[in-house]
Amino acid sequence: MFRKLQSASALGLLLMYGTLPIGNQNVYAGSFIAPPGNAVASLNAKGRPDAVIDISGKVTGENGEDLPGVSILLKGTTTGATTDINGQYKLSIPAGNATLVFSYVGYVSQEIEVSNRSVIDVKLLPDTKALEEVVVVGYGTMKKSDVTGAITSVKAKDITAIPTTNALRSLQGKVSGIDITQSSGQPGADINIVLRGNRSLKADNKPLVLVDGIPYGSFIDINPTDIASIEVLKDVASTAIYGTRGANGVIIITTKKGSAGKSTLSFNSYVSINKKALYPRMMNGEEYAQQKREAYRTTNGDVYRKDEDIFQVTELQYIKDKQFEDWQSYIFHTGLMQNYEINLTGGNEKTQFSTSFGYQKDKGLLLNDVYRRLNGKIGVDHRLNDRFRVGLSAIYSYKNQDKRDNPLNMANKILPIAKAFNDDGSLILNPAPGYSAQFTPLADEQPGVFENNIVDKRLFSSAYIDVKLTKELFLKSTIGLDFRDFRRGYYKGYNTIANAGRNSTSGVEMNNYFNYTWENTLNYNKSIGNHQIQGLLGTSSLGTRLEEYTASGNNQASPITSYHDLNSNTISRAIGSRLRETKIASFFGRVNYKLSNKYVFQASLRADGSSVLAAGNKWGYFPSVSGAWRLIEEPFLQDSKVLNDLKLRVSWGKSGNSAIDPYATKGGLGLSAYAFGTTAAFGYWPSIIPNPKLTWETTGTWNAGIDFGFLGNKISGTIDLYRSRTKDLLLPSLLPTHTGYAEILENIGQVENKGVELAITSQNISGKAFNWSTDWTFTLNREKILALNNGVTRNEANRWFVGEPTKVFFDYKKIGIWQLGEEDAATNFGKNKPGDVKVADMNGNGVVDPGDRTTFSEVPKFSFGVNNHFEYKNFDLSVFVYGRIGHFINYEYNAGAYKPSALENSSNVDYWTPENPTNAFPRPNSSYSTTNYLYQSTLGYVKASFVKIRDVSLGYNIPTALTKKIGVGRVRVYGTLQNYFTFSKIKDYDPERGGDLSFPLVKQMIFGVNIDF
């Protein structure tokens, strides 16, 4: 970059003080004189136009530095000038409406109307694309070229490119190393986030999420249009500055701030029509009737019984009349989501402001399943003088949700040979003849019988003061306050799915959260020749307080009062309350050193003290060191025509995790009830043994990376290799029974994660009318438990096994169905018979026993994302493909929903009969129970690899000539298809849901508009 600036400066000096032939033009004394026909038609005797304006001025950079060699052109002509060594210029142009274009290598070009002015001074701002992109790091910002750790930055345009309710979901497949899945299709559902694998077995594995430096949580209910950037800090060298909170990675969200100049107003809105994505159907009436015949044939010596013997009279009539019900068709509806956001920013040189408001309403696939959200943000930054700057930000959100219980469990098992409604349209509560336990799945949709309402209010605020102590020394103090009130109230009448004719239930849960953060940092920046030094010292104090209150009961006097009269419950009344408080005090420091713009070194140390640990173990120390070598600045690469950027990075660091119960070191008491005659009495016993020796889980990580750019940065990207090891895991150790305790929590065990991350951006076609670019990401992570407690290699109860990932299924492995002709082998292996599930003999002893059980990994082997973006004139098209490969899910449809007993409806599967010797599913058998038969669970473990075209979005920017007529600056309309195309080996199911049949994921057809005023 310095070479380019020097060349531009040299050219500017030549143009000022000499004459250079350039094509058909001559350059004199700093001014371009146009050849005949390009400038002014009539000249006077002195060779000047009849009406001429002399303009002069000075061009400076962002910090007031002089810019020599800046090009100034009269728009639409070749008349122009360049600035001298002091950034000054002079230019003569024809009078009238004229526009000057100021351009300079590495800076954003500006067009300025002359408006008959004779002096025009200009400040050019750096072009972050052409110069150094600035990224947010822990407690500050840094040029991307100076970053020594593994950090990925996602800018505003990428966050808002695809509509989403949670801004973090926009990172799925677009940031290497991060694994994001949607947990449920219910409105308001959270997402699952894991960064570089699971590290802890008992503690939370979610990364730390900060909004403007303050902890927020993974459910981001901030308007995506309020976000300026999201930085993902992946290696410990980047996250160690956050100490105990950074073990699982850090995600920093920076919200937009106001800027000096003209106020800007933007309006963004979209409407989404939502339908269920892939979802399997159950058996219809005829299929179920045949399965029931087969089930009784199996237990009747392979002879079919008469229908009169296995169906009731009413059922027989329903079968004859084909009175069947498709219960899913009653349950699922078309959902509708509406989202509206408005943003206003502006200010002057001293005060800048930003404010926004948003409203969202999401009507889910189920009736009366509605999520509503109101949120607002205001931020003010004010410069008191040259030394002091203050700022305040407040984000408020109000959520009101009517939340359904899952009716699909009943809808998928209730018999299809049934009648849902009476002839007058009223609901039949027991629609399946003779099956009183099968309550209608539509019961909760009756007026006044069901309510489950959540109100969640949150005020998230922060304030800061910046003090410029000297030219090199800056002090910043920030305080964040987070208030949240949560209330859930529910009433379920006796005629609901949950109670099925029994007593009503009602209750209230109330939680009050208060979190505070107070942090102080001292930053030092100094440049001496080729040496640049940055230093950071800081303190941090964090506290959390959670108060919980619950009350519930059964058999409420009247449904009219809903959950507002719990005292009228006559039985099972219960109350409860709890208080949880934690505090963390921290001291930290960091040093950055850069030599000759080539060699960068960084070291940091953080000390954390946590209240959740016992005296003597409260403090932990977390160091990191890292370095980078910018090879592109070396003389042997300066003239490379292929390489534009090349940097090597290496880092090591340690971070910690103390995410245990605040009072785990103190033990716990259990409640026991006693009876003294007719009087109840209660006592307490020590149920949990205390362990004051508990300390941190610690994670050490090595990371090596390469940043590169080729062919004029048409191809650029990063490659990272890493290995992390987590020690002193907080795990339970079994105790001898004579101690009176089952287990004790100790620091034991180790977990390892290692992997490869790749991110590439390619500019495939760059033209005046058509552009095509592609972003590629690839993530490969291998996690493995290295050790458990006291030499134990397996903990079957928790599914932890040395040498395996942290999350696995543990069961027998189905390899087929026993067939006719294999009777002896089936009997000898485990008293099986043809039609039963055949499992693998994993230990090779010839019989089925617990030693034949094996593991199925829930962790993907790798994931990838490919995002293609096309632009043609005013049109833009983006197509995003995401894949998650090599993991297993426990598919409910195959296991729990298949009912070979035929006492309930069943998955529509290919089951075994003598005439259909399949290896897919076992033979129906009326002697089995509804929930358990031999090796039933093995049917559920299926490979869940999938590739989906997650987003397809087509946009159109309305021409400026039209928008100006209605007084707006920019109008973009767009349409998006989300989650419409999924490819996997699982038929009619979206594997991202994880195997569950409740609240399926949705596919969305979105129509939106973006307007800038």
GROMACS .gro file of N, CA and C in nm, residues 130-216:
model
  261
  130ALA      N    1  -0.994  -0.060   0.021
  130ALA     CA    2  -0.864  -0.043  -0.045
  130ALA      C    3  -0.751  -0.038   0.056
  131LEU      N    4  -0.776   0.022   0.172
  131LEU     CA    5  -0.673   0.027   0.275
  131LEU      C    6  -0.695  -0.086   0.374
  132GLU      N    7  -0.683  -0.057   0.500
  132GLU     CA    8  -0.690  -0.160   0.603
  132GLU      C    9  -0.827  -0.162   0.668
  133GLU      N   10  -0.896  -0.274   0.656
  133GLU     CA   11  -1.023  -0.290   0.723
  133GLU      C   12  -1.000  -0.296   0.873
  134VAL      N   13  -1.086  -0.226   0.947
  134VAL     CA   14  -1.074  -0.223   1.093
  134VAL      C   15  -1.171  -0.325   1.151
  135VAL      N   16  -1.122  -0.410   1.239
  135VAL     CA   17  -1.206  -0.510   1.304
  135VAL      C   18  -1.207  -0.484   1.454
  136VAL      N   19  -1.314  -0.528   1.517
  136VAL     CA   20  -1.329  -0.513   1.661
  136VAL      C   21  -1.263  -0.632   1.729
  137VAL      N   22  -1.179  -0.605   1.828
  137VAL     CA   23  -1.116  -0.709   1.908
  137VAL      C   24  -1.154  -0.684   2.054
  138GLY      N   25  -1.103  -0.766   2.143
  138GLY     CA   26  -1.134  -0.747   2.284
  138GLY      C   27  -1.089  -0.612   2.335
  139TYR      N   28  -1.182  -0.530   2.379
  139TYR     CA   29  -1.155  -0.399   2.438
  139TYR      C   30  -1.084  -0.304   2.340
  140GLY      N   31  -1.128  -0.304   2.215
  140GLY     CA   32  -1.071  -0.209   2.121
  140GLY      C   33  -1.091  -0.250   1.978
  141THR      N   34  -1.022  -0.180   1.888
  141THR     CA   35  -1.024  -0.212   1.747
  141THR      C   36  -0.881  -0.225   1.697
  142MET      N   37  -0.867  -0.285   1.578
  142MET     CA   38  -0.734  -0.310   1.524
  142MET      C   39  -0.745  -0.323   1.373
  143LYS      N   40  -0.641  -0.278   1.303
  143LYS     CA   41  -0.638  -0.301   1.159
  143LYS      C   42  -0.632  -0.451   1.134
  144LYS      N   43  -0.704  -0.493   1.031
  144LYS     CA   44  -0.706  -0.635   1.000
  144LYS      C   45  -0.567  -0.689   0.971
  145SER      N   46  -0.483  -0.605   0.911
  145SER     CA   47  -0.347  -0.649   0.879
  145SER      C   48  -0.263  -0.671   1.003
  146ASP      N   49  -0.304  -0.613   1.117
  146ASP     CA   50  -0.228  -0.627   1.241
  146ASP      C   51  -0.279  -0.740   1.330
  147VAL      N   52  -0.388  -0.805   1.290
  147VAL     CA   53  -0.448  -0.910   1.373
  147VAL      C   54  -0.359  -1.033   1.371
  148THR      N   55  -0.332  -1.086   1.489
  148THR     CA   56  -0.247  -1.205   1.501
  148THR      C   57  -0.327  -1.330   1.534
  149GLY      N   58  -0.453  -1.315   1.570
  149GLY     CA   59  -0.536  -1.430   1.606
  149GLY      C   60  -0.634  -1.464   1.496
  150ALA      N   61  -0.719  -1.562   1.526
  150ALA     CA   62  -0.821  -1.608   1.430
  150ALA      C   63  -0.950  -1.532   1.456
  151ILE      N   64  -0.975  -1.430   1.377
  151ILE     CA   65  -1.093  -1.344   1.393
  151ILE      C   66  -1.162  -1.330   1.258
  152THR      N   67  -1.293  -1.348   1.256
  152THR     CA   68  -1.372  -1.328   1.135
  152THR      C   69  -1.469  -1.214   1.159
  153SER      N   70  -1.476  -1.123   1.064
  153SER     CA   71  -1.564  -1.007   1.075
  153SER      C   72  -1.675  -1.017   0.972
  154VAL      N   73  -1.798  -0.992   1.015
  154VAL     CA   74  -1.914  -0.991   0.927
  154VAL      C   75  -1.975  -0.852   0.934
  155LYS      N   76  -1.985  -0.787   0.819
  155LYS     CA   77  -2.031  -0.649   0.815
  155LYS      C   78  -2.183  -0.641   0.798
  156ALA      N   79  -2.233  -0.519   0.812
  156ALA     CA   80  -2.378  -0.495   0.818
  156ALA      C   81  -2.450  -0.549   0.695
  157LYS      N   82  -2.393  -0.528   0.576
  157LYS     CA   83  -2.463  -0.569   0.454
  157LYS      C   84  -2.481  -0.720   0.448
  158ASP      N   85  -2.390  -0.795   0.508
  158ASP     CA   86  -2.402  -0.941   0.510
  158ASP      C   87  -2.500  -0.988   0.617
  159ILE      N   88  -2.513  -0.908   0.724
  159ILE     CA   89  -2.605  -0.944   0.832
  159ILE      C   90  -2.750  -0.925   0.788
  160THR      N   91  -2.775  -0.821   0.711
  160THR     CA   92  -2.912  -0.789   0.671
  160THR      C   93  -2.945  -0.838   0.530
  161ALA      N   94  -2.850  -0.907   0.466
  161ALA     CA   95  -2.876  -0.952   0.328
  161ALA      C   96  -2.995  -1.047   0.323
  162ILE      N   97  -3.010  -1.131   0.425
  162ILE     CA   98  -3.120  -1.226   0.432
  162ILE      C   99  -3.199  -1.197   0.559
  163PRO      N  100  -3.331  -1.179   0.549
  163PRO     CA  101  -3.411  -1.149   0.669
  163PRO      C  102  -3.400  -1.261   0.772
  164THR      N  103  -3.382  -1.224   0.897
  164THR     CA  104  -3.375  -1.322   1.006
  164THR      C  105  -3.418  -1.255   1.136
  165THR      N  106  -3.476  -1.333   1.227
  165THR     CA  107  -3.520  -1.277   1.355
  165THR      C  108  -3.406  -1.271   1.455
  166ASN      N  109  -3.307  -1.358   1.440
  166ASN     CA  110  -3.190  -1.359   1.528
  166ASN      C  111  -3.068  -1.335   1.441
  167ALA      N  112  -3.000  -1.222   1.462
  167ALA     CA  113  -2.889  -1.184   1.376
  167ALA      C  114  -2.779  -1.288   1.373
  168LEU      N  115  -2.763  -1.366   1.480
  168LEU     CA  116  -2.657  -1.466   1.483
  168LEU      C  117  -2.682  -1.578   1.382
  169ARG      N  118  -2.806  -1.599   1.345
  169ARG     CA  119  -2.835  -1.704   1.247
  169ARG      C  120  -2.776  -1.668   1.111
  170SER      N  121  -2.752  -1.540   1.087
  170SER     CA  122  -2.692  -1.499   0.960
  170SER      C  123  -2.548  -1.549   0.948
  171LEU      N  124  -2.488  -1.597   1.059
  171LEU     CA  125  -2.352  -1.647   1.055
  171LEU      C  126  -2.345  -1.792   1.008
  172GLN      N  127  -2.458  -1.861   1.002
  172GLN     CA  128  -2.458  -2.003   0.967
  172GLN      C  129  -2.399  -2.023   0.827
  173GLY      N  130  -2.292  -2.101   0.821
  173GLY     CA  131  -2.230  -2.131   0.694
  173GLY      C  132  -2.149  -2.018   0.635
  174LYS      N  133  -2.149  -1.902   0.699
  174LYS     CA  134  -2.077  -1.787   0.645
  174LYS      C  135  -1.954  -1.751   0.727
  175VAL      N  136  -1.938  -1.817   0.842
  175VAL     CA  137  -1.819  -1.801   0.926
  175VAL      C  138  -1.765  -1.940   0.954
  176SER      N  139  -1.644  -1.965   0.912
  176SER     CA  140  -1.586  -2.098   0.935
  176SER      C  141  -1.561  -2.118   1.084
  177GLY      N  142  -1.578  -2.241   1.129
  177GLY     CA  143  -1.552  -2.274   1.269
  177GLY      C  144  -1.672  -2.270   1.359
  178ILE      N  145  -1.782  -2.211   1.311
  178ILE     CA  146  -1.900  -2.198   1.397
  178ILE      C  147  -2.010  -2.290   1.345
  179ASP      N  148  -2.072  -2.364   1.436
  179ASP     CA  149  -2.177  -2.460   1.403
  179ASP      C  150  -2.308  -2.408   1.461
  180ILE      N  151  -2.399  -2.366   1.373
  180ILE     CA  152  -2.527  -2.308   1.416
  180ILE      C  153  -2.640  -2.392   1.359
  181THR      N  154  -2.732  -2.434   1.444
  181THR     CA  155  -2.851  -2.506   1.400
  181THR      C  156  -2.972  -2.445   1.467
  182GLN      N  157  -3.085  -2.456   1.398
  182GLN     CA  158  -3.210  -2.404   1.453
  182GLN      C  159  -3.273  -2.511   1.539
  183SER      N  160  -3.305  -2.475   1.663
  183SER     CA  161  -3.349  -2.575   1.760
  183SER      C  162  -3.494  -2.616   1.741
  184SER      N  163  -3.576  -2.531   1.680
  184SER     CA  164  -3.719  -2.559   1.669
  184SER      C  165  -3.780  -2.462   1.568
  185GLY      N  166  -3.893  -2.502   1.511
  185GLY     CA  167  -3.964  -2.413   1.420
  185GLY      C  168  -4.069  -2.329   1.489
  186GLN      N  169  -4.080  -2.339   1.621
  186GLN     CA  170  -4.179  -2.259   1.694
  186GLN      C  171  -4.138  -2.113   1.695
  187PRO      N  172  -4.231  -2.020   1.681
  187PRO     CA  173  -4.195  -1.878   1.688
  187PRO      C  174  -4.120  -1.846   1.817
  188GLY      N  175  -4.015  -1.766   1.804
  188GLY     CA  176  -3.937  -1.726   1.919
  188GLY      C  177  -3.836  -1.828   1.966
  189ALA      N  178  -3.817  -1.939   1.892
  189ALA     CA  179  -3.722  -2.042   1.935
  189ALA      C  180  -3.579  -1.993   1.922
  190ASP      N  181  -3.493  -2.040   2.012
  190ASP     CA  182  -3.352  -2.002   2.012
  190ASP      C  183  -3.278  -2.088   1.911
  191ILE      N  184  -3.149  -2.056   1.893
  191ILE     CA  185  -3.063  -2.135   1.806
  191ILE      C  186  -2.954  -2.199   1.890
  192ASN      N  187  -2.894  -2.306   1.838
  192ASN     CA  188  -2.782  -2.372   1.904
  192ASN      C  189  -2.653  -2.326   1.839
  193ILE      N  190  -2.555  -2.285   1.921
  193ILE     CA  191  -2.430  -2.233   1.870
  193ILE      C  192  -2.314  -2.305   1.938
  194VAL      N  193  -2.223  -2.359   1.858
  194VAL     CA  194  -2.099  -2.418   1.909
  194VAL      C  195  -1.985  -2.366   1.823
  195LEU      N  196  -1.879  -2.317   1.886
  195LEU     CA  197  -1.765  -2.261   1.814
  195LEU      C  198  -1.643  -2.349   1.839
  196ARG      N  199  -1.591  -2.407   1.732
  196ARG     CA  200  -1.475  -2.495   1.739
  196ARG      C  201  -1.495  -2.613   1.834
  197GLY      N  202  -1.615  -2.669   1.834
  197GLY     CA  203  -1.640  -2.793   1.907
  197GLY      C  204  -1.680  -2.772   2.052
  198ASN      N  205  -1.733  -2.880   2.111
  198ASN     CA  206  -1.771  -2.880   2.252
  198ASN      C  207  -1.648  -2.906   2.337
  199ARG      N  208  -1.632  -2.828   2.441
  199ARG     CA  209  -1.517  -2.842   2.529
  199ARG      C  210  -1.554  -2.901   2.664
  200SER      N  211  -1.667  -2.859   2.716
  200SER     CA  212  -1.706  -2.901   2.850
  200SER      C  213  -1.812  -3.009   2.844
  201LEU      N  214  -1.811  -3.100   2.943
  201LEU     CA  215  -1.911  -3.206   2.950
  201LEU      C  216  -2.031  -3.167   3.035
  202LYS      N  217  -2.012  -3.080   3.132
  202LYS     CA  218  -2.122  -3.042   3.220
  202LYS      C  219  -2.160  -2.895   3.206
  203ALA      N  220  -2.063  -2.809   3.177
  203ALA     CA  221  -2.089  -2.666   3.169
  203ALA      C  222  -2.142  -2.630   3.030
  204ASP      N  223  -2.187  -2.506   3.017
  204ASP     CA  224  -2.240  -2.457   2.890
  204ASP      C  225  -2.128  -2.444   2.788
  205ASN      N  226  -2.158  -2.482   2.662
  205ASN     CA  227  -2.058  -2.472   2.555
  205ASN      C  228  -2.085  -2.356   2.460
  206LYS      N  229  -2.182  -2.272   2.491
  206LYS     CA  230  -2.210  -2.159   2.403
  206LYS      C  231  -2.102  -2.053   2.416
  207PRO      N  232  -2.069  -1.985   2.306
  207PRO     CA  233  -1.970  -1.878   2.315
  207PRO      C  234  -2.026  -1.758   2.390
  208LEU      N  235  -1.935  -1.675   2.439
  208LEU     CA  236  -1.973  -1.550   2.503
  208LEU      C  237  -2.018  -1.452   2.396
  209VAL      N  238  -2.137  -1.395   2.411
  209VAL     CA  239  -2.190  -1.298   2.315
  209VAL      C  240  -2.197  -1.162   2.383
  210LEU      N  241  -2.130  -1.064   2.323
  210LEU     CA  242  -2.126  -0.928   2.377
  210LEU      C  243  -2.193  -0.833   2.280
  211VAL      N  244  -2.269  -0.740   2.334
  211VAL     CA  245  -2.326  -0.632   2.254
  211VAL      C  246  -2.266  -0.501   2.306
  212ASP      N  247  -2.188  -0.437   2.222
  212ASP     CA  248  -2.115  -0.315   2.260
  212ASP      C  249  -2.032  -0.338   2.386
  213GLY      N  250  -1.974  -0.458   2.396
  213GLY     CA  251  -1.885  -0.491   2.506
  213GLY      C  252  -1.950  -0.547   2.629
  214ILE      N  253  -2.084  -0.556   2.632
  214ILE     CA  254  -2.157  -0.601   2.751
  214ILE      C  255  -2.219  -0.738   2.722
  215PRO      N  256  -2.209  -0.836   2.815
  215PRO     CA  257  -2.268  -0.969   2.791
  215PRO      C  258  -2.418  -0.959   2.764
  216TYR      N  259  -2.463  -1.034   2.661
  216TYR     CA  260  -2.604  -1.025   2.621
  216TYR      C  261  -2.674  -1.160   2.620
   0.00000   0.00000   0.00000
